[in-house]
Each structure stands twice: as C-alpha cells, then as structure tokens.
Coordinates of C-alpha atoms in Angstrom, one line a residue:
M1 CA 92.3 108.8 129.9
R2 CA 92.7 107.2 127.2
D3 CA 95.7 104.3 127.0
D4 CA 97.9 105.8 124.9
L5 CA 97.4 109.2 126.4
I6 CA 98.5 107.5 129.4
D7 CA 101.3 106.0 127.8
L8 CA 102.1 109.5 126.5
L9 CA 102.5 111.2 129.8
Q10 CA 104.7 108.6 130.8
T11 CA 107.1 109.6 128.1
I12 CA 106.7 113.1 127.5
D13 CA 109.3 115.8 128.3
P14 CA 108.2 117.3 131.8
A15 CA 109.9 120.4 131.0
L16 CA 107.7 120.8 127.4
L17 CA 104.4 119.6 129.2
G18 CA 104.9 122.3 131.5
E19 CA 105.4 124.7 129.3
R20 CA 101.5 124.1 127.9
I21 CA 100.7 123.7 131.5
R22 CA 101.5 127.2 131.9
A23 CA 100.6 129.0 128.5
A24 CA 96.6 127.5 129.1
R25 CA 96.6 128.6 132.6
L26 CA 97.8 132.4 131.8
R27 CA 95.5 132.2 128.2
A28 CA 92.7 131.2 131.1
G29 CA 93.8 134.3 133.3
L30 CA 94.1 131.6 136.4
T31 CA 97.4 131.9 139.1
Q32 CA 99.4 128.9 139.7
A33 CA 96.9 129.2 143.3
H34 CA 93.8 128.6 141.5
V35 CA 94.6 125.7 139.2
A36 CA 96.6 124.3 142.6
G37 CA 93.3 124.9 144.9
D38 CA 93.2 122.2 147.1
A39 CA 94.6 119.0 145.5
V40 CA 97.8 119.9 146.1
S41 CA 100.6 122.7 146.9
V42 CA 101.5 125.9 144.1
G43 CA 105.1 125.0 144.6
Y44 CA 104.6 121.7 143.0
V45 CA 101.9 123.9 140.4
S46 CA 105.6 126.1 140.2
R47 CA 107.4 122.4 139.5
I48 CA 105.3 121.6 137.2
E49 CA 104.8 123.9 135.1
S50 CA 109.3 124.4 135.4
G51 CA 109.7 120.6 133.8
Q52 CA 110.5 119.7 137.7
R53 CA 108.0 117.2 138.5
R54 CA 105.7 115.0 136.5
P55 CA 102.4 114.8 136.8
D56 CA 99.9 111.8 137.6
T57 CA 97.1 111.0 135.5
R58 CA 94.2 112.4 138.2
L59 CA 96.1 115.7 138.5
L60 CA 96.7 116.4 134.5
T61 CA 92.6 115.6 134.5
R62 CA 91.9 118.3 137.6
I63 CA 95.2 120.2 136.0
A64 CA 92.9 120.6 132.5
D65 CA 89.6 120.6 134.2
R66 CA 90.9 123.7 136.2
V67 CA 93.1 125.7 132.5
S68 CA 89.5 124.6 130.4
V69 CA 91.9 122.2 128.6
P70 CA 91.2 119.3 127.3
V71 CA 94.1 116.5 128.1
D72 CA 94.9 115.5 124.5
E73 CA 95.6 118.7 123.5
L74 CA 98.0 119.2 127.0
L75 CA 100.1 116.5 126.4
L76 CA 99.7 116.2 122.1
G77 CA 100.1 120.3 121.5
V78 CA 97.4 120.0 119.1
A79 CA 93.8 120.8 119.8
R80 CA 90.8 117.9 119.6
D81 CA 88.9 119.4 116.2
R82 CA 93.0 120.5 114.4
V83 CA 93.6 116.5 115.4
A84 CA 90.8 115.3 113.9
E85 CA 91.2 117.4 110.6
L86 CA 94.3 115.9 109.5
Q87 CA 93.0 112.4 110.0
V88 CA 90.4 113.4 107.5
A89 CA 92.9 114.8 105.3
L90 CA 95.5 111.4 105.6
D91 CA 92.2 109.2 105.3
H92 CA 91.6 110.9 102.2
A93 CA 95.2 110.7 100.8
E94 CA 95.1 106.9 101.6
L95 CA 91.5 106.9 99.4
E96 CA 93.2 109.4 96.6
L97 CA 95.8 106.7 96.6
A98 CA 93.4 103.4 96.6
T99 CA 91.3 105.5 93.9
G100 CA 94.3 105.6 91.3
S101 CA 95.5 109.2 92.1
P102 CA 99.0 108.4 93.4
A103 CA 100.1 112.1 92.8
D104 CA 97.3 114.0 95.0
A105 CA 97.7 111.5 97.3
L106 CA 101.2 112.5 97.4
A107 CA 101.1 116.1 98.1
R108 CA 97.8 115.5 100.0
V109 CA 100.1 113.3 102.7
E110 CA 102.9 115.6 102.5
Q111 CA 100.7 118.6 104.2
V112 CA 99.9 116.3 106.4
L113 CA 103.3 115.5 107.7
A114 CA 104.8 119.1 107.6
D115 CA 101.6 120.4 109.7
P116 CA 103.3 121.4 112.9
G117 CA 100.5 119.7 114.8
T118 CA 101.7 116.6 113.6
A119 CA 105.2 117.1 116.6
G120 CA 103.0 115.3 119.1
L121 CA 101.0 112.3 117.0
G122 CA 103.3 109.8 116.7
T123 CA 100.6 107.7 115.3
L124 CA 99.1 109.9 113.2
R125 CA 102.8 111.0 111.5
R126 CA 103.6 107.0 111.6
S127 CA 100.3 105.9 109.1
A128 CA 101.2 109.1 107.0
A129 CA 104.9 107.8 106.4
H130 CA 103.3 104.6 105.6
V131 CA 100.9 106.6 103.0
R132 CA 103.4 108.5 101.6
A133 CA 106.2 105.7 101.1
R134 CA 103.1 104.1 99.2
A135 CA 102.9 106.9 97.3
L136 CA 106.4 107.4 96.0
E137 CA 105.8 104.2 94.5
A138 CA 103.2 104.5 93.2
V139 CA 104.3 107.4 91.5
G140 CA 107.6 105.7 90.6
D141 CA 109.5 107.3 92.5
L142 CA 111.4 103.7 94.2
Q143 CA 114.6 105.5 95.4
R144 CA 113.3 107.7 97.3
A145 CA 110.4 105.0 98.0
I146 CA 113.2 102.6 99.5
L147 CA 114.8 105.5 101.2
A148 CA 110.9 106.3 103.5
L149 CA 110.5 102.6 104.2
E150 CA 113.6 101.8 105.5
D151 CA 113.5 104.3 107.6
L152 CA 110.2 102.5 109.0
A153 CA 111.9 99.2 108.9
A154 CA 112.9 100.1 112.5
D155 CA 109.0 100.3 113.8
A156 CA 107.8 97.3 116.1
P157 CA 106.0 94.8 113.9
D158 CA 102.2 95.1 113.9
L159 CA 99.8 94.6 110.3
T160 CA 101.0 98.0 109.4
W161 CA 105.1 97.3 109.7
I162 CA 104.5 94.1 107.9
E163 CA 102.8 95.7 105.1
G164 CA 105.7 98.4 104.8
M165 CA 108.1 95.2 104.6
T166 CA 105.9 93.8 102.3
A167 CA 106.5 96.7 99.6
L168 CA 109.9 97.8 100.3
S169 CA 110.5 93.9 99.2
R170 CA 108.8 94.8 96.4
C171 CA 110.1 98.2 95.6
Y172 CA 114.0 96.0 95.7
R173 CA 112.8 93.8 93.2
E174 CA 111.2 96.2 90.9
S175 CA 114.4 98.8 91.4
G176 CA 116.5 94.9 90.1
E177 CA 118.3 94.4 93.6
L178 CA 116.4 91.0 93.8
G179 CA 119.3 89.5 96.7
R180 CA 118.3 92.8 98.9
A181 CA 114.4 92.1 98.6
I182 CA 114.8 88.5 99.1
E183 CA 116.7 89.3 102.2
V184 CA 114.6 91.9 103.5
G185 CA 111.2 89.2 102.9
I186 CA 112.7 86.3 104.6
E187 CA 114.3 88.5 107.8
A188 CA 110.6 89.8 108.0
T189 CA 108.9 86.4 108.4
R190 CA 111.3 85.4 110.7
R191 CA 110.3 88.4 113.2
I192 CA 106.3 87.8 111.8
E193 CA 106.7 83.9 112.4
E194 CA 108.0 84.8 115.5
L195 CA 105.2 86.6 116.9
G196 CA 102.9 84.7 115.6
L197 CA 101.6 87.2 113.0
D198 CA 101.8 84.6 110.1
G199 CA 97.8 84.0 110.5
L200 CA 97.3 87.7 108.1
D201 CA 96.7 87.9 104.8
E202 CA 99.4 90.4 104.9
A203 CA 101.9 87.5 105.7
V204 CA 101.4 85.4 102.6
R205 CA 101.8 88.1 100.1
L206 CA 105.0 88.7 101.6
T207 CA 105.7 85.3 101.0
L208 CA 104.5 85.6 97.5
G209 CA 106.9 88.8 96.9
V210 CA 109.6 87.0 98.1
A211 CA 108.8 84.6 95.5
A212 CA 108.5 86.4 92.0
A213 CA 112.2 87.9 93.8
Y214 CA 113.2 84.5 93.6
Y215 CA 111.7 83.9 90.7
E216 CA 113.2 86.4 88.4
Q217 CA 116.5 86.1 90.3
G218 CA 116.8 82.5 88.4
D219 CA 115.5 80.1 90.9
A220 CA 111.8 79.4 89.1
D221 CA 111.8 75.6 90.8
Y222 CA 112.5 77.6 94.6
A223 CA 109.3 80.4 93.5
A224 CA 107.1 77.5 92.6
R225 CA 107.3 75.5 96.2
L226 CA 107.6 79.6 98.1
C227 CA 104.1 79.5 95.9
Q228 CA 102.7 76.1 97.2
R229 CA 103.8 77.4 100.6
A230 CA 101.3 80.5 100.0
I231 CA 98.9 78.3 98.9
D232 CA 98.7 76.2 101.6
R233 CA 98.9 78.7 104.8
A234 CA 95.8 80.5 102.7
E235 CA 93.4 77.4 102.6
A236 CA 94.2 76.4 106.0
M237 CA 93.9 80.1 107.7
D238 CA 90.6 79.8 104.9
S239 CA 91.2 83.5 104.3
P240 CA 89.8 84.0 101.1
V241 CA 92.0 87.3 100.4
A242 CA 94.7 85.3 101.1
K243 CA 94.0 83.0 98.9
A244 CA 92.9 84.9 95.6
M245 CA 96.6 86.2 96.2
A246 CA 98.4 82.6 96.5
Y247 CA 95.9 81.7 93.7
W248 CA 96.8 84.4 91.1
N249 CA 100.2 84.9 91.5
S250 CA 101.0 81.0 91.5
S251 CA 99.3 81.2 88.5
A252 CA 102.0 83.9 87.1
I253 CA 104.7 81.7 88.4
E254 CA 103.5 78.9 86.3
S255 CA 103.1 80.8 83.3
M256 CA 106.1 82.5 83.3
R257 CA 108.2 79.4 83.5
G258 CA 106.1 78.1 80.6
N259 CA 104.1 75.6 82.2
A260 CA 100.6 76.8 81.0
A261 CA 98.9 73.5 81.6
A262 CA 99.4 74.1 85.5
A263 CA 98.5 78.0 85.6
L264 CA 95.0 77.9 83.7
P265 CA 93.3 75.6 86.9
L266 CA 95.5 78.3 89.2
T267 CA 94.2 81.0 87.6
R268 CA 90.0 79.2 87.2
R269 CA 90.4 78.8 91.5
A270 CA 92.2 82.6 92.3
L271 CA 89.0 83.4 89.7
A272 CA 86.2 81.8 91.5
V273 CA 87.3 83.5 94.6
I274 CA 87.3 87.1 93.4
E275 CA 84.6 87.0 91.7
A276 CA 82.3 86.0 94.7
S277 CA 84.7 88.9 96.8
H278 CA 82.8 91.7 94.1
D279 CA 85.9 93.4 92.7
A280 CA 85.3 93.8 89.7
R281 CA 88.4 95.5 88.6
S282 CA 90.5 92.5 89.6
T283 CA 88.4 90.0 88.2
A284 CA 88.9 92.0 85.0
R285 CA 92.6 91.3 85.5
L286 CA 92.7 88.1 86.3
R287 CA 89.6 87.1 83.1
T288 CA 92.4 88.6 81.2
Q289 CA 94.8 86.6 82.6
L290 CA 93.1 83.4 81.4
G291 CA 92.3 84.7 78.0
I292 CA 96.0 84.5 77.4
L293 CA 97.1 81.3 79.1
Q294 CA 94.2 79.3 76.8
L295 CA 96.3 80.9 73.9
L296 CA 99.9 80.0 76.0
L297 CA 98.3 76.1 75.4
D298 CA 99.2 72.7 73.5
P299 CA 97.7 73.4 71.2
P300 CA 96.2 76.4 71.9
Q301 CA 92.7 77.4 72.6
P302 CA 91.7 80.8 70.7
R303 CA 88.6 81.4 69.8
E304 CA 87.0 80.3 73.3
A305 CA 90.3 82.8 74.5
L306 CA 88.5 85.4 72.1
E307 CA 85.6 84.7 74.1
V308 CA 86.9 85.1 77.6
L309 CA 88.4 88.2 76.5
T310 CA 85.7 90.0 74.9
V311 CA 83.9 90.1 78.0
A312 CA 86.9 91.1 80.1
C313 CA 87.4 93.8 77.9
R314 CA 84.0 95.2 78.6
E315 CA 84.5 94.6 82.2
L316 CA 88.1 96.5 82.0
A317 CA 86.3 99.3 80.8
T318 CA 83.0 99.4 82.4
T319 CA 85.9 99.3 85.9
G320 CA 87.8 102.5 85.2
A321 CA 91.2 100.4 84.2
G322 CA 93.9 101.6 83.1
P323 CA 96.2 102.0 79.3
A324 CA 98.6 98.8 80.4
D325 CA 95.5 96.9 81.5
M326 CA 93.4 97.5 78.5
A327 CA 96.2 97.0 76.1
D328 CA 97.1 94.0 77.9
N329 CA 94.1 92.6 76.9
R330 CA 93.3 93.9 73.4
L331 CA 95.9 92.9 72.2
A332 CA 95.7 89.4 73.2
Q333 CA 92.0 89.6 71.4
A334 CA 94.3 90.5 68.8
R335 CA 96.6 87.4 69.1
A336 CA 93.5 84.8 69.5
R337 CA 92.1 86.2 66.1
L338 CA 95.5 85.8 64.1
L339 CA 95.3 81.9 65.5
L340 CA 91.6 81.9 64.3
G341 CA 92.2 83.3 60.9
D342 CA 91.1 86.6 61.3
T343 CA 94.3 88.5 60.0
D344 CA 92.6 91.6 59.0
D345 CA 90.8 92.5 62.8
A346 CA 94.2 91.4 64.1
R347 CA 95.8 94.0 62.6
R348 CA 93.8 97.3 62.9
Q349 CA 93.8 95.7 66.9
A350 CA 97.6 95.4 66.4
T351 CA 97.8 98.8 64.9
E352 CA 95.2 100.8 67.0
I353 CA 97.6 99.4 69.9
V354 CA 100.8 100.8 68.7
D355 CA 99.9 104.4 67.8
E356 CA 98.4 104.8 72.0
V357 CA 101.4 103.6 73.4
R358 CA 104.8 103.3 71.2
S359 CA 105.8 106.7 73.7
S360 CA 104.7 105.5 77.1
M361 CA 104.6 101.8 77.3
P362 CA 107.7 100.8 74.8
L363 CA 107.3 95.8 75.6
L364 CA 104.0 96.5 74.4
A365 CA 104.1 98.3 71.2
A366 CA 107.5 96.4 70.7
D367 CA 105.3 92.8 71.2
A368 CA 102.3 94.3 69.4
H369 CA 104.4 95.2 66.3
A370 CA 106.2 91.4 66.5
L371 CA 102.1 90.4 66.2
L372 CA 102.0 93.1 62.9
G373 CA 105.0 90.6 61.7
Q374 CA 103.4 87.3 62.4
V375 CA 100.4 89.0 60.9
A376 CA 102.4 89.7 57.3
V377 CA 104.3 86.2 58.0
H378 CA 100.5 84.5 57.6
D379 CA 99.5 86.8 54.6
D380 CA 102.9 86.1 52.8
E381 CA 103.8 89.9 52.7
L382 CA 107.6 89.2 54.1
D383 CA 108.7 92.5 53.6
L384 CA 106.3 94.1 55.7
A385 CA 106.7 92.1 58.3
R386 CA 110.6 91.5 58.1
S387 CA 109.5 95.9 58.6
H388 CA 107.5 95.0 61.6
F389 CA 110.2 93.2 63.4
Q390 CA 113.0 95.4 63.0
E391 CA 110.2 98.3 64.9
A392 CA 110.3 95.4 67.6
V393 CA 114.3 95.4 68.0
L394 CA 114.0 99.3 67.8
L395 CA 111.7 99.6 70.6
L396 CA 112.6 96.7 72.8
S397 CA 116.1 98.4 72.5
G398 CA 114.9 100.9 74.7
A399 CA 112.8 99.2 76.8
G400 CA 115.3 98.6 79.6
A401 CA 116.3 94.2 80.6
D402 CA 113.8 92.3 82.0
R403 CA 112.3 88.5 82.2
A404 CA 109.5 89.6 79.7
A405 CA 111.7 91.5 77.6
A406 CA 114.2 88.1 77.6
Q407 CA 110.6 86.1 76.6
L408 CA 109.9 88.6 74.0
W409 CA 113.6 89.3 72.6
F410 CA 113.8 85.2 72.5
E411 CA 110.1 85.0 70.8
L412 CA 111.5 87.6 68.2
A413 CA 114.5 86.1 67.3
G414 CA 112.4 83.3 65.8
M415 CA 110.2 85.1 64.0
L416 CA 113.3 86.7 62.7
E417 CA 114.7 83.6 61.5
S418 CA 111.1 83.0 59.9
V419 CA 111.8 85.6 57.7
G420 CA 116.0 85.0 56.6
E421 CA 117.5 87.3 59.0
P422 CA 120.0 85.2 60.9
A423 CA 122.1 87.8 61.8
A424 CA 119.3 89.9 63.3
A425 CA 118.3 86.6 64.8
L426 CA 121.6 85.7 66.7
D427 CA 121.5 89.5 68.3
A428 CA 118.2 89.1 69.4
Y429 CA 118.8 85.2 71.2
R430 CA 122.1 87.3 72.3
R431 CA 120.0 90.0 73.7
A432 CA 117.4 87.4 75.4
A433 CA 121.0 85.8 76.8
A434 CA 121.7 89.3 78.6
A435 CA 118.3 90.6 79.6
T436 CA 118.2 87.4 82.0
G437 CA 121.5 88.1 83.3
L438 CA 123.4 85.7 81.5
V439 CA 126.7 86.7 79.8
A440 CA 130.0 84.9 78.7
P441 CA 132.7 83.7 81.2
P442 CA 135.9 85.4 80.3
A443 CA 137.7 82.8 78.9
R444 CA 134.8 82.1 76.0
R445 CA 134.6 85.5 75.2
T446 CA 138.4 85.3 73.2
M447 CA 139.7 82.0 72.4
P448 CA 143.1 81.3 72.1
A449 CA 144.5 80.9 68.6
R450 CA 145.7 77.0 68.2
T451 CA 148.8 76.7 67.7
A452 CA 149.7 73.6 65.4

C-alpha cells in the first residue's frame, strides 16, 4: 500500500470507511462471512462496517481483494480511473494558465474542485486550490485571489506553499496593501529559513517580491539591498533560474531609482542567463528592457538601442507576446527614432500605439501622447505639442496612482513647462507627488494670516 494511503487509513473516519466497505460487499453480492473468511470473525467485519473498528493495512488489503475494489477506492471514495481523469483535467488547467489562457484555466479548475470525487483527494484538492488562486490573479480578480491564498496560508510549508505565499505577497502589493505584502513576505521567509528551504528558487523569488514592496513603499535603498541579497543567494546556489530572476528584478529596481548605469550590466547578466535557457519570450522581454535602459543612459545610446529593440520586436512577435509587451517595445523604438532625428517614423509609431491601447492601457497611451508632444516640440509645432500634452493629462488622470504614473506626471510637468503652460505644469507636479503618497501636512495646507 502506498505511503499516502497508509497515512489516510490512520486519519479517515472509521464510519465512512465502514460504509464504503459495506456498499462494496453488497455490490459484489457477498456476505460478511465471505469477507471474513478465515482471517477474522464475522463479528469483527460487522464492527468494521459499523465504524466501531479500523482495519490495519493488511486486513484492509484482504477485504479489498475479497470485494474486488482497489484499496485506494475504499479510502478515497472514488475510482482510480476517475482520479486519473481529475488529475489530467488539473494538468490541463495548469497548461492553460502557463500558455496565457487564465480564464479557461479558471473555468476548468472550478469544475475539478466542484466534482464530488475530489472530496477525499486532499493532495489533488490542495493543488487545484493553488491553481485556482493563480488563475484568479491572472484574470485580475485580486480580491478573490487574496481570499483563496489566505485560506492556503496555514498549509505545511513546501514548494507549493512558498509559491502561494509569494503570490499572496504579490497580490497584496498589486492591490496597494504594501504593509501586508511585506509582513507576509517576512513571515514566510522566516519559516522558510527555519525549515532549511531557502535554497529553493522560489525562496529567491519571494525575497525579490518583498524588495518590490519596499520600493513601492518608498524605501528604495533597502529594496536595493534585498535585491543584492537575492543575487548573492542565487549565485551561491548556482541556479540559472534564481540568477536570472535576481539580476532582472535588481535591474528593474535600479532603473526605477533612476540609476540606468547600474541597471544596464544587471540586465546584460540576466539576458545572458536567459538566452542560455532558451526561454524565447523572456529573452525578448529582457532585450526590450536592455534597449530602454540604453535610452536612459547619460548620454543616451539611441542607435544601439534601436538595433536591440528591433531584434526584440521580432522575437516578441514570434513568441506570441501580449499587446502590452509589443507596445512597450514599439514606444521605446519611437523614442530612439526621435533622439536620432527621425520624427516622421517616431510620430507614426507613437500614433499607432495610441490608437491600439487608448481604451485598454491608458497609462501607455498617455506616455505615447507625451512622446507625440515631444515630436511636435522638435518640429516647432507648439500648439500641437500642447494638445498632445493635454491629452496625456486626461488619460493619466484616469489611469490610477502608482510610481509609474508618478514618474510620467513628473516628466509631463517638465514638458508642459517647456511649452509655456506653468499652471498645468504645477498641477502635474502636484499629481506626481500625490501618486507617490506625498501630501502636505495639515499645518502647511492652511497658513495662518500674518499679524502686525
């Protein structure tokens, strides 16, 4: 008998097991005497069926043979073939989730969990619950994803549990609950270290997620130090997956801190690791990030960036990348073309992006309008520039408040100043501050009248 079935035999409700044995015996047309044979008394079989006794593994195996039902079906309450079918359905849901069909994955895993046959399949139900939580996150239902992951937080720590806690911290962060994201990450890290599981790739991912939450909370220096710890651990583990994650996330945080020179070598290291793993989609996304960083250098490298971005764009197209990744790449290409003086192609690409993402990705559309305004300034068309900047303001006003929005508000303020719009620029500066959580204290909001 398998170890998991032996464990289940020690914990199953004897009355439930007895009921299943009795039903199997009746289906087989046998009496209690036939089942008892010369192994035990008829009275003992009767007490097993009534839930007064729990058979040991040897006796249960003998009873299963007599009633022609597999032991696992008596313990789990579901036929072996049905268990296999449910596992295949769960595997299918995981594949759909991994290949970008989260809604289909969610529908399939909900069917698995609703199947009465899973009632006794604790391991399968736990795996299905984790897939469901990840699918809820992927479709953007963060609140239900958080509820599902909170329910799984009490499970015994293992790789699946670490993945769940990483996802819970990430969902808290994405919903703006930065304190909870950090708290969950720290507590999970403590338990991981106590159990000696900190050598797993997922433990490094958890650390990087906590670093992102600290960054968004405003503690950029501590976030950078956590990333360095993750790099040190990943290099000590010599895990390509962990190293790629650590380099990539550290690069992103350095870039957001405005330190493109420090981010660039980290991106190159991440790209080298990922290229060796033949992960085409991640390679294309990271190559796009490399091109963007080259544009942020002082001085920028637009020609080199355009070459990198063009290659990345082709890679994204062949790997079935999503519209956001494609638009990020093409907007960066447009910026490179503007820096090279090719305003016609820069305007064309930015206009195409506005048309494609205006309703679905307002922040990206606002960024594209800001670039169109810069193109207009370059061509000395100030009225057109003001129009694009105003359109960017309208889009950005409805895009929510986070650090990405704050950065664009700040950049937009400078652009508005350059075209003679001081009032609009001041408002943009204020919005940039508000998007980072900065507010004036009460004493500064209303200054008392001066007395003689």
